[in-house]
Every structure is written in C-alpha cells, then in structure tokens.
mmCIF file of C-alpha atoms in Angstrom:
data_model
loop_
_atom_site.group_PDB
_atom_site.id
_atom_site.type_symbol
_atom_site.label_atom_id
_atom_site.label_comp_id
_atom_site.label_asym_id
_atom_site.label_seq_id
_atom_site.Cartn_x
_atom_site.Cartn_y
_atom_site.Cartn_z
ATOM 1 C CA MET F 144 51.605 10.134 -26.187
ATOM 2 C CA GLU F 145 50.172 7.206 -28.001
ATOM 3 C CA PRO F 146 47.526 5.336 -25.837
ATOM 4 C CA ALA F 147 47.731 1.734 -25.325
ATOM 5 C CA ILE F 148 46.689 -0.532 -28.122
ATOM 6 C CA PRO F 149 42.973 -1.817 -27.364
ATOM 7 C CA GLY F 150 43.080 -5.157 -25.523
ATOM 8 C CA THR F 151 46.379 -4.548 -23.873
ATOM 9 C CA ILE F 152 47.047 -4.086 -20.298
ATOM 10 C CA VAL F 153 48.830 -1.024 -19.199
ATOM 11 C CA THR F 154 50.807 -1.795 -15.938
ATOM 12 C CA LEU F 155 51.797 0.411 -13.007
ATOM 13 C CA LYS F 156 55.394 -0.193 -14.364
ATOM 14 C CA ASP F 157 54.368 1.301 -17.838
ATOM 15 C CA VAL F 158 52.954 4.438 -16.244
ATOM 16 C CA ALA F 159 56.027 4.898 -13.924
ATOM 17 C CA ALA F 160 58.318 4.595 -16.999
ATOM 18 C CA ALA F 161 56.425 6.912 -19.148
ATOM 19 C CA SER F 162 56.166 9.527 -16.125
ATOM 20 C CA GLY F 163 59.789 9.283 -15.430
ATOM 21 C CA VAL F 164 59.313 8.253 -11.702
ATOM 22 C CA SER F 165 59.637 5.263 -9.552
ATOM 23 C CA ILE F 166 56.961 2.496 -9.398
ATOM 24 C CA SER F 167 56.202 3.494 -5.602
ATOM 25 C CA THR F 168 55.890 7.173 -6.471
ATOM 26 C CA ALA F 169 53.403 6.219 -9.278
ATOM 27 C CA SER F 170 51.479 3.913 -6.816
ATOM 28 C CA ARG F 171 51.062 6.887 -4.353
ATOM 29 C CA ALA F 172 50.091 9.245 -7.056
ATOM 30 C CA LEU F 173 47.387 6.751 -8.285
ATOM 31 C CA ASP F 174 46.163 5.589 -5.103
ATOM 32 C CA GLU F 175 42.451 7.132 -4.576
ATOM 33 C CA ARG F 176 43.113 7.448 -0.837
ATOM 34 C CA MET F 177 45.748 10.153 -1.278
ATOM 35 C CA THR F 178 45.077 13.626 -1.882
ATOM 36 C CA SER F 179 48.361 15.014 -3.277
ATOM 37 C CA ARG F 180 48.105 17.904 -5.533
ATOM 38 C CA SER F 181 51.789 18.042 -6.166
ATOM 39 C CA ALA F 182 52.690 18.861 -9.884
ATOM 40 C CA SER F 183 54.472 15.290 -9.923
ATOM 41 C CA ALA F 184 51.390 13.527 -8.952
ATOM 42 C CA ALA F 185 49.357 15.413 -11.331
ATOM 43 C CA HIS F 186 51.740 14.565 -14.001
ATOM 44 C CA VAL F 187 51.461 10.786 -13.127
ATOM 45 C CA ARG F 188 47.866 10.929 -13.153
ATOM 46 C CA LYS F 189 47.765 12.647 -16.639
ATOM 47 C CA ILE F 190 50.060 9.997 -18.054
ATOM 48 C CA ALA F 191 47.981 7.038 -16.567
ATOM 49 C CA GLU F 192 44.640 8.708 -18.217
ATOM 50 C CA GLU F 193 46.529 9.029 -21.563
ATOM 51 C CA LEU F 194 47.757 5.346 -21.524
ATOM 52 C CA GLY F 195 44.475 4.214 -20.541
ATOM 53 C CA TYR F 196 45.525 2.737 -17.006
ATOM 54 C CA ARG F 197 43.147 1.232 -14.786
ATOM 55 C CA ARG F 198 44.066 0.713 -11.162
ATOM 56 C CA ASN F 199 43.242 -2.701 -9.641
ATOM 57 C CA SER F 200 41.449 -1.569 -6.683
ATOM 58 C CA PHE F 201 40.699 -5.312 -5.684
ATOM 59 C CA ALA F 202 44.480 -6.327 -5.876
ATOM 60 C CA SER F 203 45.508 -3.152 -3.938
ATOM 61 C CA SER F 204 42.936 -3.961 -1.055
ATOM 62 C CA LEU F 205 44.019 -7.451 -0.877
ATOM 63 C CA ARG F 206 47.682 -6.312 -0.440
ATOM 64 C CA ARG F 207 46.351 -4.133 2.643
ATOM 65 C CA GLY F 208 44.242 -6.917 3.903
ATOM 66 C CA GLU F 209 40.973 -5.499 2.591
ATOM 67 C CA THR F 210 38.545 -6.158 -0.108
ATOM 68 C CA ARG F 211 36.479 -2.879 0.215
ATOM 69 C CA THR F 212 33.300 -4.962 -0.049
ATOM 70 C CA LEU F 213 30.508 -4.982 2.491
ATOM 71 C CA GLY F 214 28.037 -7.868 3.057
ATOM 72 C CA VAL F 215 24.617 -6.924 3.522
ATOM 73 C CA LEU F 216 22.003 -9.321 5.068
ATOM 74 C CA VAL F 217 18.204 -8.659 4.785
ATOM 75 C CA PRO F 218 15.176 -10.761 5.431
ATOM 76 C CA ARG F 219 13.918 -10.536 1.880
ATOM 77 C CA LEU F 220 14.315 -8.251 -1.021
ATOM 78 C CA SER F 221 10.463 -8.716 -2.156
ATOM 79 C CA ASP F 222 9.922 -6.395 1.052
ATOM 80 C CA THR F 223 9.786 -2.815 -0.282
ATOM 81 C CA VAL F 224 11.606 -1.307 2.890
ATOM 82 C CA MET F 225 14.332 -3.825 2.703
ATOM 83 C CA ALA F 226 14.961 -3.306 -1.230
ATOM 84 C CA LEU F 227 15.079 0.460 -0.519
ATOM 85 C CA MET F 228 17.380 -0.044 2.519
ATOM 86 C CA PHE F 229 19.856 -2.144 0.426
ATOM 87 C CA GLU F 230 19.703 0.437 -2.413
ATOM 88 C CA GLU F 231 20.618 3.304 0.120
ATOM 89 C CA LEU F 232 23.339 1.053 1.809
ATOM 90 C CA GLU F 233 24.737 0.572 -1.775
ATOM 91 C CA ARG F 234 24.789 4.144 -2.569
ATOM 92 C CA ALA F 235 26.414 5.012 0.830
ATOM 93 C CA ALA F 236 29.018 2.374 0.367
ATOM 94 C CA ALA F 237 29.907 3.490 -3.176
ATOM 95 C CA GLY F 238 30.414 6.997 -1.650
ATOM 96 C CA ARG F 239 33.177 5.549 0.549
ATOM 97 C CA SER F 240 34.610 3.494 -2.340
ATOM 98 C CA TYR F 241 33.041 0.224 -1.094
ATOM 99 C CA PHE F 242 31.125 -2.358 -2.910
ATOM 100 C CA ALA F 243 28.166 -3.861 -1.164
ATOM 101 C CA MET F 244 26.675 -7.284 -1.999
ATOM 102 C CA VAL F 245 23.405 -8.594 -0.552
ATOM 103 C CA ALA F 246 22.061 -12.064 0.921
ATOM 104 C CA THR F 247 18.887 -12.804 2.176
ATOM 105 C CA SER F 248 17.697 -14.870 5.269
ATOM 106 C CA GLY F 249 13.909 -14.937 5.119
ATOM 107 C CA ASP F 250 13.964 -13.874 8.822
ATOM 108 C CA ASP F 251 15.089 -17.550 9.864
ATOM 109 C CA PRO F 252 18.031 -17.496 12.276
ATOM 110 C CA GLU F 253 19.687 -20.589 10.860
ATOM 111 C CA ASP F 254 19.399 -19.045 7.184
ATOM 112 C CA GLU F 255 20.882 -15.797 8.542
ATOM 113 C CA ARG F 256 23.697 -17.419 10.265
ATOM 114 C CA ARG F 257 24.667 -19.553 6.865
ATOM 115 C CA ALA F 258 24.421 -16.409 4.715
ATOM 116 C CA ALA F 259 26.543 -14.498 7.157
ATOM 117 C CA GLU F 260 29.276 -17.337 7.050
ATOM 118 C CA THR F 261 28.998 -17.423 3.159
ATOM 119 C CA LEU F 262 29.757 -13.430 2.855
ATOM 120 C CA LEU F 263 32.421 -13.738 5.564
ATOM 121 C CA ASP F 264 34.063 -16.602 3.375
ATOM 122 C CA ARG F 265 34.070 -13.941 0.519
ATOM 123 C CA ASN F 266 36.272 -11.765 2.858
ATOM 124 C CA VAL F 267 33.964 -8.936 3.169
ATOM 125 C CA ASP F 268 35.520 -6.034 5.088
ATOM 126 C CA GLY F 269 32.153 -5.947 7.355
ATOM 127 C CA LEU F 270 28.858 -7.094 7.644
ATOM 128 C CA ILE F 271 25.239 -4.935 7.892
ATOM 129 C CA LEU F 272 22.548 -6.797 9.261
ATOM 130 C CA ALA F 273 18.832 -5.818 8.753
ATOM 131 C CA THR F 274 17.828 -8.995 10.411
ATOM 132 C CA ALA F 275 18.460 -8.600 13.962
ATOM 133 C CA ARG F 276 16.223 -10.323 16.260
ATOM 134 C CA LEU F 277 15.938 -9.524 20.219
ATOM 135 C CA ASP F 278 16.908 -13.071 20.869
ATOM 136 C CA ASP F 279 19.391 -13.171 17.986
ATOM 137 C CA GLU F 280 22.760 -15.027 18.645
ATOM 138 C CA LEU F 281 24.573 -13.593 15.374
ATOM 139 C CA PRO F 282 25.383 -10.243 16.589
ATOM 140 C CA ARG F 283 26.716 -11.701 19.763
ATOM 141 C CA LEU F 284 28.942 -14.022 18.025
ATOM 142 C CA LEU F 285 30.245 -11.419 15.666
ATOM 143 C CA ARG F 286 31.009 -9.253 18.656
ATOM 144 C CA GLN F 287 33.128 -12.195 20.127
ATOM 145 C CA ARG F 288 34.928 -12.853 16.874
ATOM 146 C CA GLY F 289 35.701 -9.190 16.502
ATOM 147 C CA VAL F 290 33.986 -8.908 13.070
ATOM 148 C CA ALA F 291 33.230 -5.378 11.974
ATOM 149 C CA HIS F 292 29.404 -5.206 11.622
ATOM 150 C CA ALA F 293 26.379 -2.831 11.959
ATOM 151 C CA LEU F 294 22.783 -3.446 12.378
ATOM 152 C CA VAL F 295 20.178 -1.459 10.620
ATOM 153 C CA LEU F 296 16.403 -0.704 11.097
ATOM 154 C CA ARG F 297 16.369 -3.266 14.021
ATOM 155 C CA THR F 298 18.919 -3.515 16.992
ATOM 156 C CA ASP F 299 19.569 -6.010 19.858
ATOM 157 C CA GLY F 300 20.537 -3.293 22.047
ATOM 158 C CA GLU F 301 24.214 -4.163 22.115
ATOM 159 C CA SER F 302 25.834 -4.181 18.805
ATOM 160 C CA PRO F 303 26.588 -1.012 16.721
ATOM 161 C CA SER F 304 23.083 0.003 15.079
ATOM 162 C CA ALA F 305 21.779 2.613 12.817
ATOM 163 C CA ILE F 306 18.014 2.631 13.344
ATOM 164 C CA GLY F 307 14.911 5.077 13.271
ATOM 165 C CA ASP F 308 13.535 6.162 16.489
ATOM 166 C CA ASP F 309 10.705 3.586 16.322
ATOM 167 C CA GLU F 310 9.396 4.715 19.812
ATOM 168 C CA VAL F 311 8.883 8.310 18.499
ATOM 169 C CA GLY F 312 7.632 7.146 15.425
ATOM 170 C CA GLY F 313 4.683 5.155 17.084
ATOM 171 C CA TYR F 314 4.040 8.066 19.391
ATOM 172 C CA LEU F 315 3.603 10.257 16.410
ATOM 173 C CA ALA F 316 1.212 8.133 14.720
ATOM 174 C CA VAL F 317 -1.134 7.684 17.321
ATOM 175 C CA ARG F 318 -0.890 11.117 18.614
ATOM 176 C CA HIS F 319 -1.962 12.292 15.091
ATOM 177 C CA LEU F 320 -5.004 10.042 15.387
ATOM 178 C CA ILE F 321 -5.704 11.374 18.892
ATOM 179 C CA ASP F 322 -5.437 15.037 17.625
ATOM 180 C CA LEU F 323 -7.972 14.215 15.013
ATOM 181 C CA GLY F 324 -10.556 13.234 17.826
ATOM 182 C CA HIS F 325 -10.125 9.525 17.690
ATOM 183 C CA ARG F 326 -10.332 7.509 21.006
ATOM 184 C CA ASP F 327 -11.318 4.097 19.615
ATOM 185 C CA ILE F 328 -7.651 3.367 18.233
ATOM 186 C CA ALA F 329 -6.230 -0.067 17.317
ATOM 187 C CA VAL F 330 -2.598 -0.755 16.721
ATOM 188 C CA VAL F 331 -1.235 -3.487 14.572
ATOM 189 C CA THR F 332 2.560 -3.887 14.958
ATOM 190 C CA GLY F 333 5.010 -6.332 13.530
ATOM 191 C CA PRO F 334 6.620 -9.341 14.977
ATOM 192 C CA THR F 335 7.501 -9.256 18.744
ATOM 193 C CA PHE F 336 11.097 -10.503 18.212
ATOM 194 C CA THR F 337 11.907 -7.334 16.324
ATOM 195 C CA SER F 338 12.930 -4.167 18.144
ATOM 196 C CA SER F 339 11.172 -1.906 15.588
ATOM 197 C CA ALA F 340 7.669 -3.688 16.446
ATOM 198 C CA VAL F 341 8.391 -3.514 20.196
ATOM 199 C CA ALA F 342 9.352 0.111 20.221
ATOM 200 C CA ARG F 343 6.549 1.370 17.832
ATOM 201 C CA LEU F 344 3.949 -0.342 20.137
ATOM 202 C CA ALA F 345 5.691 1.325 23.020
ATOM 203 C CA GLY F 346 5.291 4.805 21.315
ATOM 204 C CA ALA F 347 1.857 4.144 20.681
ATOM 205 C CA ARG F 348 0.980 2.958 24.224
ATOM 206 C CA ARG F 349 2.763 6.035 25.429
ATOM 207 C CA ALA F 350 0.543 8.499 23.334
ATOM 208 C CA LEU F 351 -2.722 6.500 24.359
ATOM 209 C CA GLU F 352 -1.964 6.700 28.176
ATOM 210 C CA GLU F 353 -1.042 10.408 27.770
ATOM 211 C CA ALA F 354 -4.503 10.978 26.347
ATOM 212 C CA GLY F 355 -6.264 8.764 29.093
ATOM 213 C CA ILE F 356 -7.263 6.036 26.423
ATOM 214 C CA GLN F 357 -7.702 2.487 27.565
ATOM 215 C CA THR F 358 -7.526 0.341 24.484
ATOM 216 C CA PRO F 359 -8.970 -3.340 24.641
ATOM 217 C CA GLU F 360 -6.266 -5.641 24.545
ATOM 218 C CA GLU F 361 -7.698 -7.323 21.588
ATOM 219 C CA TRP F 362 -7.098 -4.157 19.573
ATOM 220 C CA LEU F 363 -3.391 -4.400 20.143
ATOM 221 C CA ILE F 364 -2.302 -7.112 17.419
ATOM 222 C CA ALA F 365 1.084 -8.504 16.916
ATOM 223 C CA ALA F 366 1.219 -9.528 13.551
ATOM 224 C CA GLY F 367 4.063 -10.070 10.830
ATOM 225 C CA TYR F 368 5.210 -7.109 8.649
ATOM 226 C CA GLY F 369 3.494 -8.499 5.491
ATOM 227 C CA ILE F 370 0.388 -7.406 3.463
ATOM 228 C CA GLU F 371 -1.554 -10.794 4.297
ATOM 229 C CA ASN F 372 -0.718 -10.015 8.093
ATOM 230 C CA GLY F 373 -2.403 -6.743 7.705
ATOM 231 C CA TYR F 374 -5.344 -8.206 5.977
ATOM 232 C CA SER F 375 -5.926 -10.885 8.677
ATOM 233 C CA ALA F 376 -5.617 -8.220 11.405
ATOM 234 C CA GLY F 377 -8.072 -5.783 9.575
ATOM 235 C CA GLU F 378 -10.493 -8.772 9.146
ATOM 236 C CA SER F 379 -10.561 -9.447 13.017
ATOM 237 C CA LEU F 380 -11.104 -5.741 13.717
ATOM 238 C CA LEU F 381 -13.693 -4.811 11.081
ATOM 239 C CA SER F 382 -15.825 -7.799 10.607
ATOM 240 C CA VAL F 383 -17.884 -6.897 13.649
ATOM 241 C CA ASP F 384 -20.655 -4.387 14.337
ATOM 242 C CA ARG F 385 -19.817 -0.804 13.567
ATOM 243 C CA THR F 386 -20.380 0.125 17.407
ATOM 244 C CA ARG F 387 -17.646 -2.465 18.351
ATOM 245 C CA ARG F 388 -14.901 -1.739 16.048
ATOM 246 C CA PRO F 389 -12.121 0.916 16.124
ATOM 247 C CA THR F 390 -12.603 4.179 14.217
ATOM 248 C CA ALA F 391 -8.756 4.399 13.844
ATOM 249 C CA ILE F 392 -5.918 2.053 13.171
ATOM 250 C CA PHE F 393 -1.966 2.429 13.407
ATOM 251 C CA ALA F 394 -0.401 -0.158 11.458
ATOM 252 C CA ALA F 395 3.374 -0.593 12.238
ATOM 253 C CA ASN F 396 4.460 -0.656 8.543
ATOM 254 C CA ASP F 397 2.956 0.268 5.201
ATOM 255 C CA ASN F 398 2.369 -3.318 4.255
ATOM 256 C CA ILE F 399 0.274 -3.946 6.938
ATOM 257 C CA ALA F 400 -1.672 -0.778 6.303
ATOM 258 C CA MET F 401 -2.357 -1.933 2.685
ATOM 259 C CA GLY F 402 -3.575 -5.066 3.955
ATOM 260 C CA ILE F 403 -5.973 -3.387 6.259
ATOM 261 C CA MET F 404 -7.205 -1.364 3.376
ATOM 262 C CA ALA F 405 -8.000 -4.360 1.567
ATOM 263 C CA ALA F 406 -9.901 -5.768 4.449
ATOM 264 C CA ALA F 407 -11.687 -2.593 4.972
ATOM 265 C CA HIS F 408 -12.814 -2.608 1.182
ATOM 266 C CA ARG F 409 -14.405 -6.127 1.758
ATOM 267 C CA ALA F 410 -15.961 -4.933 4.962
ATOM 268 C CA HIS F 411 -17.550 -2.055 3.221
ATOM 269 C CA VAL F 412 -15.630 0.441 5.549
ATOM 270 C CA THR F 413 -14.237 3.549 3.689
ATOM 271 C CA VAL F 414 -10.519 4.598 4.715
ATOM 272 C CA GLY F 415 -10.438 8.231 5.358
ATOM 273 C CA GLU F 416 -14.032 8.452 6.222
ATOM 274 C CA ASP F 417 -15.262 5.363 8.269
ATOM 275 C CA LEU F 418 -11.833 4.433 9.419
ATOM 276 C CA ALA F 419 -8.696 6.632 9.700
ATOM 277 C CA LEU F 420 -5.383 4.605 9.136
ATOM 278 C CA VAL F 421 -1.903 5.669 9.370
ATOM 279 C CA GLY F 422 1.292 3.251 8.326
ATOM 280 C CA TYR F 423 4.838 3.580 8.650
ATOM 281 C CA ASN F 424 8.020 3.900 6.627
ATOM 282 C CA ASP F 425 6.226 5.926 3.892
ATOM 283 C CA THR F 426 7.145 3.676 1.051
ATOM 284 C CA PRO F 427 6.782 5.196 -2.537
ATOM 285 C CA LEU F 428 3.352 3.572 -2.980
ATOM 286 C CA ALA F 429 1.809 4.979 0.021
ATOM 287 C CA ALA F 430 1.225 8.433 -1.725
ATOM 288 C CA ARG F 431 0.002 6.803 -4.872
ATOM 289 C CA LEU F 432 -2.717 4.584 -3.404
ATOM 290 C CA PRO F 433 -6.356 5.310 -4.411
ATOM 291 C CA THR F 434 -6.899 6.793 -0.883
ATOM 292 C CA PRO F 435 -3.277 8.289 -0.242
ATOM 293 C CA LEU F 436 -1.998 6.723 3.181
ATOM 294 C CA SER F 437 -0.843 8.832 6.000
ATOM 295 C CA SER F 438 2.575 7.278 7.087
ATOM 296 C CA VAL F 439 5.581 7.988 9.449
ATOM 297 C CA ARG F 440 8.710 8.653 7.056
ATOM 298 C CA VAL F 441 11.850 7.143 7.913
ATOM 299 C CA PRO F 442 15.357 8.732 6.628
ATOM 300 C CA LEU F 443 16.839 5.563 5.143
ATOM 301 C CA ASP F 444 19.538 7.570 3.499
ATOM 302 C CA GLN F 445 20.679 8.828 6.811
ATOM 303 C CA ILE F 446 20.397 5.407 8.493
ATOM 304 C CA ALA F 447 22.615 3.829 5.482
ATOM 305 C CA SER F 448 25.012 6.604 5.867
ATOM 306 C CA THR F 449 25.344 6.058 9.692
ATOM 307 C CA ALA F 450 25.661 2.274 9.112
ATOM 308 C CA ILE F 451 28.603 2.802 6.805
ATOM 309 C CA ASP F 452 30.223 5.187 9.346
ATOM 310 C CA LEU F 453 29.874 2.387 12.090
ATOM 311 C CA ILE F 454 31.646 0.036 9.882
ATOM 312 C CA VAL F 455 34.404 2.315 8.661
ATOM 313 C CA ASN F 456 34.905 4.147 12.083
ATOM 314 C CA PRO F 457 34.543 1.258 14.786
ATOM 315 C CA GLY F 458 34.566 2.123 18.201
ATOM 316 C CA LYS F 459 32.988 5.619 17.880
ATOM 317 C CA GLU F 460 30.174 6.480 20.393
ATOM 318 C CA PRO F 461 27.338 6.249 20.651
ATOM 319 C CA ARG F 462 27.074 2.802 19.279
ATOM 320 C CA ILE F 463 23.394 2.965 18.720
ATOM 321 C CA ARG F 464 22.337 5.892 16.667
ATOM 322 C CA LYS F 465 18.756 6.910 16.109
ATOM 323 C CA SER F 466 17.425 8.887 13.136
ATOM 324 C CA MET F 467 14.312 10.929 13.651
ATOM 325 C CA PRO F 468 10.994 10.130 11.859
ATOM 326 C CA ALA F 469 8.322 12.394 10.652
ATOM 327 C CA LEU F 470 4.728 11.934 10.214
ATOM 328 C CA ILE F 471 3.415 12.351 6.906
ATOM 329 C CA PRO F 472 -0.370 13.147 7.058
ATOM 330 C CA ARG F 473 -2.814 12.207 3.899
ATOM 331 C CA ALA F 474 -6.133 11.435 3.164
ATOM 332 C CA SER F 475 -6.385 8.061 4.578
ATOM 333 C CA SER F 476 -6.512 9.759 8.214
ATOM 334 C CA GLY F 477 -9.755 11.759 8.819
ATOM 335 C CA ALA F 478 -11.603 12.764 11.919
ATOM 336 C CA PRO F 479 -14.121 10.295 13.261
ATOM 337 C CA LYS F 480 -17.586 10.290 11.863
ATOM 338 C CA HIS F 481 -19.422 9.263 15.106
ATOM 339 C CA SER F 482 -18.975 9.643 18.871
ATOM 340 C CA PRO F 483 -16.243 7.491 20.588
ATOM 341 C CA ILE F 484 -17.303 4.251 22.097
ATOM 342 C CA ILE F 485 -18.317 4.554 25.771
ATOM 343 C CA PRO F 486 -16.642 1.597 27.831
ATOM 344 C CA SER F 487 -19.178 -0.314 29.563
#
C-alpha cells in the first residue's frame, strides 16, 4: 500500500476505506483507551501506520468533554523543588496520556487565584496546586465548584492531597542530630502559612521533647524557603559568642541550609565540624556542595504519581496521602566538638 503523499492529511475515513471497515470500527481500533487485540483491530492499526495516519487526540477528547490536559500551579519555577516537582508531574501525567501545563503564583493568593482561573479557562481537566496555604480560599472554592483538583507538597487538610510526611521528616532530621550527641539544636523552618513548615517544626519539637531538650524560643525561627532567608537566620544564630550559639541546626529545606552555610562561612564557623547541619528535600545540589549536605529525601516521583491518581480517580480514599521521607546523612552533620551548653 502506498503511503500518503507528504503534506496531505490522512483521515479516519481514509483508514476505514483502506481497511474495509466502518468508520466507527476504525475509530474504536485506533482509540488508545481500547485494548482490543482482535485480528480486525490489528489490521486497522497496521493500515493506519502504513498510511501515516495521526489520530487527533485533542479533537477526540473535546468530543468526550475532555482535553487530556492538567493545569499545574507552583509558587515559582526558580525554586529547585518546585521545578523538580513539575517535571515529575509532567512525567506522571504523560504516563496517563495527559499533558501538563504550568503557571506560577509567586506565593501570592490573588495571583494564585488569577492563574487558576486562566488555566480553567483553557478547559483543563483538573488542577494540581503546589501553592496551598493553610488559610487559602482557593481549594475551598474548587471543592464548592466541583473542580477536579489535587494539592501537592502542601495541604489545607481538606482537599485531595499528595504530600510527604513532613512531621516524620522533621523528626528524622532532629533525631539524627540528637543521636550524634547534639543538645544545642536550632530549627529554621519555612513560612507559617504552609503545612510543610508547620509539620516539619512539629516533628522537630517531638524529637526534642522526647530527648528532654528545652530549646530557647529564639532558636526556633520561622523564615521563608529561600537562600536569603537561611542566610539571615544563620547570621542571627551564629554571629554571637561560641558558648551562646547552637552546635546543630535543622533547616526545613535545602535552600535555607545553603543560606546558613554561607552565613557560617562568614562567621568562620566550619559546617560539619563546628556546626552540624541538616536540610530537607535532598535536591541534586545537596550531595555536590563543598561540604555535602545531610538532607531528608522526599519521593517526588511517588507524590506526583499519587497526585495524578487523585485527579483521574476522584473520590478514592484516603483523600490526603502521605509518602514517607528518608534521612540521607552526609558530611555536614558531625558530632559536637564541645560540651553542650548548660542552661542557667
């Protein structure tokens, strides 16, 4: 059989005529959702390939009231974790024959709402939000409107969510520092409007309480998730006399940890020797820093797959699904060099 002339469009009608079947039979044979292995279906697919037929999935989806497109909303793509999260969501969506498109909000509720409306105007089949705030109105509005959606990395406690177990992750980080012998432990967490920051701090507090450690409140710092936030927190913790500063810090993400590393360098504090440091998310750079960073690894691929499942199979329980993190120890976390500070 002669293939189609380059530049011409081969239609479903052409495939049906060449195969000797009806248009509806050809359509069923070429529908990627079908799994027919009949000789007739195989024959149609073979003819379609020889003719160079390309199925218009977009048009087919529109006829079914679908676009096979998902909107993904993140605070910013300059954040490594958010960029990696989108890549995993894009990969997981493609595995379900969906296309993912991304928009950013800058962690601003108004911009988040406008971006969500823009994505919905493009008839996406669902929204995946990595922007949820504990006081966020958008997930509630999406629930009221019956819009298929899932939250990732953060949760409002109500909408379908795919997150890491941040409370366990915070506990693992601080427990690691305690097991090394540290008792003067500070915690620099993220913004208090995020469930991730709140849960990581809760896990850290649980580990401290179990060990009978009373941490000064000024050593429990709520910051942003940027490198500059870590630098500011590191300055306040390390620019004091050695006997009045922590020997270990848990940073609630790797960006914060890298900022603390920069502040430590400026204060002539050696990370891994004078100061033990643990980050969170185990971003690719963590293992490649001059002093490799101990970090809590979060399975972003598993979270992404779970989020897509929450969209494709709405109503399944549990609505909030947590993936288990793991501590990855490296050179940045060593035993204390001097005795713990004795509270006065």
